[in-house]
PDB file of C-alpha atoms in Angstrom:
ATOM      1  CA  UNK T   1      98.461 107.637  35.782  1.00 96.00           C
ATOM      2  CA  UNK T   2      98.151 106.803  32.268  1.00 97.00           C
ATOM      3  CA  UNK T   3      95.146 105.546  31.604  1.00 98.00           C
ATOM      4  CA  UNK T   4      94.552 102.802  28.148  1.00 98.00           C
ATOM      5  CA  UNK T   5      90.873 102.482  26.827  1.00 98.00           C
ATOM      6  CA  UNK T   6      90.483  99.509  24.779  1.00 98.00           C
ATOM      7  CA  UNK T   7      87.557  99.341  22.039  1.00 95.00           C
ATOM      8  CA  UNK T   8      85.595  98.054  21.412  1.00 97.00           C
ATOM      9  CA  UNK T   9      84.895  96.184  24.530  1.00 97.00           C
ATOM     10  CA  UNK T  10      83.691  93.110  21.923  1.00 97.00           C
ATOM     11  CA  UNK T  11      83.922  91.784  18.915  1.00 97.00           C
ATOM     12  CA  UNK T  12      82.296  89.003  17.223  1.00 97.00           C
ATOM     13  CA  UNK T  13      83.538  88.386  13.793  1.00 97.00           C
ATOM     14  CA  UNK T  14      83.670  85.949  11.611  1.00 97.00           C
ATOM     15  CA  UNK T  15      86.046  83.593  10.309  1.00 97.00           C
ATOM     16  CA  UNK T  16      87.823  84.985   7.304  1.00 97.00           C
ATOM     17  CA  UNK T  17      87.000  88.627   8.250  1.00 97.00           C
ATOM     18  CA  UNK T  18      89.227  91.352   9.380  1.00 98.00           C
ATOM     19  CA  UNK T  19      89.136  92.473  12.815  1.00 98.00           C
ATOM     20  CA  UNK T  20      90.580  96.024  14.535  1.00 98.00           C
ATOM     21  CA  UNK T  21      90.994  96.588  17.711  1.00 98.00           C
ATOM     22  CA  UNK T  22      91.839  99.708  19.245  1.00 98.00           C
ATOM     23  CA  UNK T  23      94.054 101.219  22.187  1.00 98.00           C
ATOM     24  CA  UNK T  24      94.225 105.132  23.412  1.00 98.00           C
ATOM     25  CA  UNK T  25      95.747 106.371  25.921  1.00 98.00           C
ATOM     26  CA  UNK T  26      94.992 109.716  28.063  1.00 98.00           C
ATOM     27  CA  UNK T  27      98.526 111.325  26.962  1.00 97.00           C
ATOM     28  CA  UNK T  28     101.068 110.714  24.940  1.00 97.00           C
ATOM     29  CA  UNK T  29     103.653 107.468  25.427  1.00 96.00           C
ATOM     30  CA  UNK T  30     106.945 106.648  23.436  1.00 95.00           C
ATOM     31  CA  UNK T  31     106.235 103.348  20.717  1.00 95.00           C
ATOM     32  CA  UNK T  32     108.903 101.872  22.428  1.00 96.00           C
ATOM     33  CA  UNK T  33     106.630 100.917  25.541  1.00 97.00           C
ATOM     34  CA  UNK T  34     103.182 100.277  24.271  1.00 98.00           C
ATOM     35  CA  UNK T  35     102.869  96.201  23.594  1.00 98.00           C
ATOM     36  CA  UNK T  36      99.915  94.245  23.144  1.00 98.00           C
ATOM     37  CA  UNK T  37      98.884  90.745  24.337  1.00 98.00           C
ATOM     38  CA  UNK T  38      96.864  88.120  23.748  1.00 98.00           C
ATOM     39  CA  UNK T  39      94.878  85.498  26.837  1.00 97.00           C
ATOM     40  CA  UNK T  40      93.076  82.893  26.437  1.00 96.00           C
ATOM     41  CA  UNK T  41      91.118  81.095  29.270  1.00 93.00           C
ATOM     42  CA  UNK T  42      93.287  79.719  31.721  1.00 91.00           C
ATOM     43  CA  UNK T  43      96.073  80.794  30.056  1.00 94.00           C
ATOM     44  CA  UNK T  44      99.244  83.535  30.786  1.00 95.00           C
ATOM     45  CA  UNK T  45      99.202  86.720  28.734  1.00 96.00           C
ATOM     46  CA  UNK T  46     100.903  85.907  25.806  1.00 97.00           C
ATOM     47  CA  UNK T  47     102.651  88.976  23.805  1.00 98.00           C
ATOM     48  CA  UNK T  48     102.212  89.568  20.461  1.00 98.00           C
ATOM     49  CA  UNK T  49     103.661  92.899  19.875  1.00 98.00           C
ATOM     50  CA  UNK T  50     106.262  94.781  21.510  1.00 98.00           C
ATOM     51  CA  UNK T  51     107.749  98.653  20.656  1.00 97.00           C
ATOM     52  CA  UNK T  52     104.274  99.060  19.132  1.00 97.00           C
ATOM     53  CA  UNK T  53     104.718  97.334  15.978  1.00 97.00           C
ATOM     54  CA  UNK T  54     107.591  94.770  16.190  1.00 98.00           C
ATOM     55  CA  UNK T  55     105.499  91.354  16.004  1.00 98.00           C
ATOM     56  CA  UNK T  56     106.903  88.439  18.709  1.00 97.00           C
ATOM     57  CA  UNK T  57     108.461  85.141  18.176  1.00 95.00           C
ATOM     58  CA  UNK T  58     105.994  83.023  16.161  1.00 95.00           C
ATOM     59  CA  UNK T  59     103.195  85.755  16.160  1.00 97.00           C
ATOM     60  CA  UNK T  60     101.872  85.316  12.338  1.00 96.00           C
ATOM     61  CA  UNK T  61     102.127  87.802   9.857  1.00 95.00           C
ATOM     62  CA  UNK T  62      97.978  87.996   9.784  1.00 97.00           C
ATOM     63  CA  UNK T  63      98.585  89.723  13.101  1.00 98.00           C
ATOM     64  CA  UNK T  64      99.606  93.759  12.656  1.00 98.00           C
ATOM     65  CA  UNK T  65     100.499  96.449  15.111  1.00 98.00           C
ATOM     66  CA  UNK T  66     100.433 100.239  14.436  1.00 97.00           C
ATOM     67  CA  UNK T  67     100.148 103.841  15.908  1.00 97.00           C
ATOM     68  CA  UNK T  68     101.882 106.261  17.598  1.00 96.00           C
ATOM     69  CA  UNK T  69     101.194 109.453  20.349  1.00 96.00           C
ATOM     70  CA  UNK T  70      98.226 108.419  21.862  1.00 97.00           C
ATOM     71  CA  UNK T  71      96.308 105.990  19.159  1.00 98.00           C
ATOM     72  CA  UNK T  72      97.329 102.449  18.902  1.00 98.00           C
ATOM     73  CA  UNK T  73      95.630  99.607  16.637  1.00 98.00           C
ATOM     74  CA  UNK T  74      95.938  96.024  16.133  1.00 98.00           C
ATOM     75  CA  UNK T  75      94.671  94.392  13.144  1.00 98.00           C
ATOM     76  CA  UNK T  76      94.044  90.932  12.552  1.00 97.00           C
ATOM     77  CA  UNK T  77      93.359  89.690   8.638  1.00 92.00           C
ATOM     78  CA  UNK T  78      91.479  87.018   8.088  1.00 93.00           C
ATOM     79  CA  UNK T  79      90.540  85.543  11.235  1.00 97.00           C
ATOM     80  CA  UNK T  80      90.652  81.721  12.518  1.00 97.00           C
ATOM     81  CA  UNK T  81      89.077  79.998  14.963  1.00 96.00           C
ATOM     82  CA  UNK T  82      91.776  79.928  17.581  1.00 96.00           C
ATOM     83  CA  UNK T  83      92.125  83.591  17.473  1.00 97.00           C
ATOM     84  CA  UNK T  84      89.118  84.054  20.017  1.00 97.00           C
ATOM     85  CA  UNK T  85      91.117  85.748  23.073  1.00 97.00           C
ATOM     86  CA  UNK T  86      91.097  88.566  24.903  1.00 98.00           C
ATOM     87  CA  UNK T  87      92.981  91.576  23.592  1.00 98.00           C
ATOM     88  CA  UNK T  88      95.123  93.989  26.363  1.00 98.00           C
ATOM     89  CA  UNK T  89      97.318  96.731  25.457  1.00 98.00           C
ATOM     90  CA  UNK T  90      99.937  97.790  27.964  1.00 98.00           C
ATOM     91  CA  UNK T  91     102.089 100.873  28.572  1.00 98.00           C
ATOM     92  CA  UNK T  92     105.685 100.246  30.735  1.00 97.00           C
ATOM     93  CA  UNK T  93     106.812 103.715  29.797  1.00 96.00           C
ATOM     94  CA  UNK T  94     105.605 105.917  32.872  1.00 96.00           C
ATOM     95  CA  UNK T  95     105.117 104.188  36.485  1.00 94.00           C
ATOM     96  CA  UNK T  96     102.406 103.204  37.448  1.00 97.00           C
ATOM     97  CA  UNK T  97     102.445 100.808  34.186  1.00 98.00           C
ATOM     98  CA  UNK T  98      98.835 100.180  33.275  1.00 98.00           C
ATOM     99  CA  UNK T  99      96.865  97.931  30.802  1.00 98.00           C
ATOM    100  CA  UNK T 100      93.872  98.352  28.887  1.00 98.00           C
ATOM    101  CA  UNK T 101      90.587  96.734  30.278  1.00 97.00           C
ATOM    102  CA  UNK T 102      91.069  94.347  26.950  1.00 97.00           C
ATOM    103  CA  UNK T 103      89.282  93.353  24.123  1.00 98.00           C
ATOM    104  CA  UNK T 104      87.603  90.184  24.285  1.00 98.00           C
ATOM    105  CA  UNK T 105      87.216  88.886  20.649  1.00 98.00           C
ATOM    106  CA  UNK T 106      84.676  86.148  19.587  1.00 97.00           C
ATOM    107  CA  UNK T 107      84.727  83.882  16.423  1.00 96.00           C
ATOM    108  CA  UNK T 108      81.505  82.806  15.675  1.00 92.00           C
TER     109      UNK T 108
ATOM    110  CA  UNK N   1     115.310  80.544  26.710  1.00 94.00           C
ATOM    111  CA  UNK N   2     113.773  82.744  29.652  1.00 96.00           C
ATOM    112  CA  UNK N   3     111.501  80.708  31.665  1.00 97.00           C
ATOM    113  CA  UNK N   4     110.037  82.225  34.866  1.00 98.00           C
ATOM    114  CA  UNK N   5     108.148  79.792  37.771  1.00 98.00           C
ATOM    115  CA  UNK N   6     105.762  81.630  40.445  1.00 98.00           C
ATOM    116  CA  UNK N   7     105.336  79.828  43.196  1.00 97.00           C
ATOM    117  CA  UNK N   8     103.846  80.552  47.102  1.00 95.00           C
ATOM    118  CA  UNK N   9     100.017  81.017  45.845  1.00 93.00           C
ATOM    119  CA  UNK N  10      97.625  79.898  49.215  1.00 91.00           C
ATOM    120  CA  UNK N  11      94.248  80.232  50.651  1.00 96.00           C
ATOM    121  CA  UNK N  12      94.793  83.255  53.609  1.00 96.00           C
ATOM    122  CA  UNK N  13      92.702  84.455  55.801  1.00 96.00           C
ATOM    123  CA  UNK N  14      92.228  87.985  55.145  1.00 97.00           C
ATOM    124  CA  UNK N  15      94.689  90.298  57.174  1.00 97.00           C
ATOM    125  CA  UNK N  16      96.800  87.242  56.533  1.00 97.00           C
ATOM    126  CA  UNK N  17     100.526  87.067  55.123  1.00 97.00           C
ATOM    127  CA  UNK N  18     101.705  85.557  52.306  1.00 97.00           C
ATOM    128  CA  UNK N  19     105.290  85.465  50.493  1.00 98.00           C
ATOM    129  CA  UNK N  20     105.035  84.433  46.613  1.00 98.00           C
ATOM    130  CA  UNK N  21     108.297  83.657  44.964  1.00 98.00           C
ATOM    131  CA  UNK N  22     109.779  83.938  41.077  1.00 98.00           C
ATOM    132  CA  UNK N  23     112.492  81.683  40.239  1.00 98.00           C
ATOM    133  CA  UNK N  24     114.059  82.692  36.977  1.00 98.00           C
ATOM    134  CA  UNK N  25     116.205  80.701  34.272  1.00 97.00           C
ATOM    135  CA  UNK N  26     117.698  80.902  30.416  1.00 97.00           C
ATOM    136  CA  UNK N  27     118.769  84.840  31.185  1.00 97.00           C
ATOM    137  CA  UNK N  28     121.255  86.479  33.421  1.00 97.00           C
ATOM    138  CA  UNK N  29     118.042  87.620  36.811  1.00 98.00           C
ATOM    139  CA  UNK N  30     120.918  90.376  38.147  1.00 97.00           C
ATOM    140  CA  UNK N  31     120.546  92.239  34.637  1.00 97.00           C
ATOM    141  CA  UNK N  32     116.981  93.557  34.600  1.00 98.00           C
ATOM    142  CA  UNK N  33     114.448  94.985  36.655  1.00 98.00           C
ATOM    143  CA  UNK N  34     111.454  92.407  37.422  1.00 98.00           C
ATOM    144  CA  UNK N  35     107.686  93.205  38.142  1.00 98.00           C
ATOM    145  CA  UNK N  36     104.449  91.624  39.878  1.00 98.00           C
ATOM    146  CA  UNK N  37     101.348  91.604  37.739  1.00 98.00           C
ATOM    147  CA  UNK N  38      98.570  90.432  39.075  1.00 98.00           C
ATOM    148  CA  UNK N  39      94.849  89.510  37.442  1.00 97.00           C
ATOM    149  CA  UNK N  40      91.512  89.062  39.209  1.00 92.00           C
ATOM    150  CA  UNK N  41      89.963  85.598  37.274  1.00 88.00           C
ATOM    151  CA  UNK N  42      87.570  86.858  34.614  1.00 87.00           C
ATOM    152  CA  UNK N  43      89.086  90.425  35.014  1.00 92.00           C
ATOM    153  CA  UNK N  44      91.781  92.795  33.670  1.00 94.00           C
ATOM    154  CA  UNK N  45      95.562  93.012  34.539  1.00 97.00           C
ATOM    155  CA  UNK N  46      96.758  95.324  37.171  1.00 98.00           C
ATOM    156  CA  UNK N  47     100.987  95.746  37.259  1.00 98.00           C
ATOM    157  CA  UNK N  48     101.146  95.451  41.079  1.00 98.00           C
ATOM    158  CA  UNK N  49     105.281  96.287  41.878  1.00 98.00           C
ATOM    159  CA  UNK N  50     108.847  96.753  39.981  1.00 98.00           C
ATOM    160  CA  UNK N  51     112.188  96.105  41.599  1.00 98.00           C
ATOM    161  CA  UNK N  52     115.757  97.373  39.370  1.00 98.00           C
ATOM    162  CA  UNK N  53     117.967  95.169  39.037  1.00 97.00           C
ATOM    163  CA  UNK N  54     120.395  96.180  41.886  1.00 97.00           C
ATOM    164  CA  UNK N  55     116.862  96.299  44.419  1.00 97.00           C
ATOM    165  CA  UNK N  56     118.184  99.993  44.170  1.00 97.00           C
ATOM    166  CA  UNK N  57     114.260 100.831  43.099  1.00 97.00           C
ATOM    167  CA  UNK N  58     111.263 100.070  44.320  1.00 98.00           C
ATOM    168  CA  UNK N  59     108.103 100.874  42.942  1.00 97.00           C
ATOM    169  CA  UNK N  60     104.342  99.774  43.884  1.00 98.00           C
ATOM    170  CA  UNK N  61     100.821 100.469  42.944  1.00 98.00           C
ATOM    171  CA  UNK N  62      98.823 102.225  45.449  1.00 97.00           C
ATOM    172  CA  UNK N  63      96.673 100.205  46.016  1.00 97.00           C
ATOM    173  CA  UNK N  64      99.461  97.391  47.560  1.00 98.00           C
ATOM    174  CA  UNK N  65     101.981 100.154  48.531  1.00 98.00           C
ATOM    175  CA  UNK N  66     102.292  99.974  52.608  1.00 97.00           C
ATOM    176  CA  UNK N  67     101.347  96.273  52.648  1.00 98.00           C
ATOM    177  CA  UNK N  68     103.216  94.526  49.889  1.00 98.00           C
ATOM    178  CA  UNK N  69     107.120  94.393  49.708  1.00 98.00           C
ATOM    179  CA  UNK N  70     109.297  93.330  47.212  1.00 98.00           C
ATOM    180  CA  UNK N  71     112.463  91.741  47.193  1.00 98.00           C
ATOM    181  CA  UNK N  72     114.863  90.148  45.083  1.00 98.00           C
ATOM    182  CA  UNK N  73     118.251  87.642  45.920  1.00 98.00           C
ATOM    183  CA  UNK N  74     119.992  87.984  42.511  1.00 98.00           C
ATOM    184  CA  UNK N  75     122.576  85.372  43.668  1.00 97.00           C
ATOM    185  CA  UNK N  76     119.419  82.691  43.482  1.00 97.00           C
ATOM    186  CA  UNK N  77     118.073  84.296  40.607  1.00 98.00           C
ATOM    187  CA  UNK N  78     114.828  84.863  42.991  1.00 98.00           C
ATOM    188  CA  UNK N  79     112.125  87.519  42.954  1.00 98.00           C
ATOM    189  CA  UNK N  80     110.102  87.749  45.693  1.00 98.00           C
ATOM    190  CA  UNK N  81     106.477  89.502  46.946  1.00 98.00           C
ATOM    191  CA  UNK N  82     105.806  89.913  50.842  1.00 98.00           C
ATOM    192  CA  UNK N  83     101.969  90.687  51.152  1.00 98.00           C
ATOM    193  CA  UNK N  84     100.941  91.603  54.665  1.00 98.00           C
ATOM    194  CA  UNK N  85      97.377  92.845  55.290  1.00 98.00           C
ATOM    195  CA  UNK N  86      95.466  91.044  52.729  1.00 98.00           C
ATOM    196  CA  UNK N  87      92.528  91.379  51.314  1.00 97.00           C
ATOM    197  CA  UNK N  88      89.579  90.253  49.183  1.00 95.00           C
ATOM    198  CA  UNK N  89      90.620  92.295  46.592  1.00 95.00           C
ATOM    199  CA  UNK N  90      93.748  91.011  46.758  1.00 97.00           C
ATOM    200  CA  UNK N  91      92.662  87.514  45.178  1.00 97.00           C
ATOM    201  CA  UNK N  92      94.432  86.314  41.961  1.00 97.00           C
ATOM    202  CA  UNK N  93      96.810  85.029  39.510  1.00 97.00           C
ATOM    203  CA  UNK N  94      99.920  86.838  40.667  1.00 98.00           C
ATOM    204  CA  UNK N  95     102.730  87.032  37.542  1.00 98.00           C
ATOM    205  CA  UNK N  96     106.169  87.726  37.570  1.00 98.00           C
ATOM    206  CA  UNK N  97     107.878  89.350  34.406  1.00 98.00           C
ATOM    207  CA  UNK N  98     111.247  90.235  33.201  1.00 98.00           C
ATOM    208  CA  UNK N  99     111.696  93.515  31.930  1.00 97.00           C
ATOM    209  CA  UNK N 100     113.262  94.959  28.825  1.00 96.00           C
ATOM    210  CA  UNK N 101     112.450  96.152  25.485  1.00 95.00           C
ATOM    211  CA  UNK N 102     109.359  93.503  26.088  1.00 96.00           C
ATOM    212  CA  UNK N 103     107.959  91.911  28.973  1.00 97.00           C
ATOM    213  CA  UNK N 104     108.249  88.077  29.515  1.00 97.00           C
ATOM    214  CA  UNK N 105     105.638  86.805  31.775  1.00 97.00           C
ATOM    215  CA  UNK N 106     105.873  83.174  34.580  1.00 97.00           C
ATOM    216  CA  UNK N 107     102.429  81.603  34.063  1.00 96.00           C
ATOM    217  CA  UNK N 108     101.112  82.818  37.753  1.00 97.00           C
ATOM    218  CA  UNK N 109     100.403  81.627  41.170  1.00 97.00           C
ATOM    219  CA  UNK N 110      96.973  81.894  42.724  1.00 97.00           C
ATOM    220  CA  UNK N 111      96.162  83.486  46.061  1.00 97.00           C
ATOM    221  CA  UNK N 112      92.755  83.084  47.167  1.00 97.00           C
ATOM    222  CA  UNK N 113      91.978  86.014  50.184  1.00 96.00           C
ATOM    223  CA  UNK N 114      88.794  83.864  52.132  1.00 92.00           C
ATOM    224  CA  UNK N 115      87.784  83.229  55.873  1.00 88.00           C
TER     225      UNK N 115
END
């Protein structure tokens, strides 16, 4: 099983400021099956990058995706309010798919 | 646009059954494999089974495999889950998903596991 390990496990930022999350996995997956996802309470995962850096419909550009191998990042610029959410990477590429154990991100 | 509906989410008694359903819409269902995902409230996401498209694959997590089936009627653009055995830990939003170079995800269905 592939395993994802999300850091950090918070983040409190500020509006305005740049945050990074991170996503490795315990061997090496293909970009094309590594998305990303963002929930907020009450809500259904919703995905904001797909292939490992192709953004979604309607994901803004202040969202970015990157990596490869086993190192994946996300990168938000200049954060807003509404972007407090948790943060879960996912890998489809090897059975059993798995997800990170997220990112929960906090605006103050 | 793809648009998938869970429904079948219950309070069982555990070592109860339970069969959730997936109806989907806006994409052809017999084309792609479909998955369960399921989410504990408050915790992380666990992918839970995978059907292909032709039912010609099944796949499951171990934790669910021997208890949970899945099924799918392509003709009613239906996916379903069969969960036999339940338990505690079985409690959650349960998700459907289309496959593909991206997943698209239903909103869920809760099952609540409780005597």
């Amino acid at each position: 099983e592939i395993v994802l390990t999300q850091s950090p496990v918070t983040l409190s930022l500020s509006p305005g400021e740049r945050a990074t999350l991170y996503c490795r996995a315990s061997q090496k997956i293909s970009n094309m099956y590594l998305a990303w996802y963002q929930q907020k309470p009450g809500q259904a995962p919703r995905l904001l990058f797909y292939a490992a850096s192709s953004r979604a419909t309607d994901i803004p550009d202040r969202f970015r995706a990157s990596g490869s191998g086993t190192d994946f990042a996300l990168t938000i610029s200049s954060l807003e309010p509404d972007d407090s959410a948790v943060f879960y990477c996912q890998q489809f590429g090897y059975s059993p798919y798995t997800f990170g154990q997220g990112t929960k991100l906090q605006i103050k | 646009e793809v648009h998938l509906v869970e429904s079948g989410g219950v309070v069982v008694q555990p070592g109860g059954s339970l069969r959730l359903s997936c109806a989907g819409s806006g994409f052809t269902f017999g084309d792609y494999s479909m998955h369960w995902i399921r989410q504990v409230p408050g915790k992380g996401l666990e992918w839970v089974s995978g059907i292909t498209w032709d039912s010609g694959h099944l796949d499951y997590a171990d934790s669910v495999r021997g208890r949970f089936t899945i099924s799918r009627d392509n003709t009613n653009n239906s996916l379903y889950l069969q969960m036999d055995s339940l338990r505690a830990e079985d409690a959650g939003f349960y998700y459907c998903a289309k496959d593909g170079l991206w997943w698209t995800w239903g909103q869920g269905t809760l099952v609540t596991v409780s005597s």
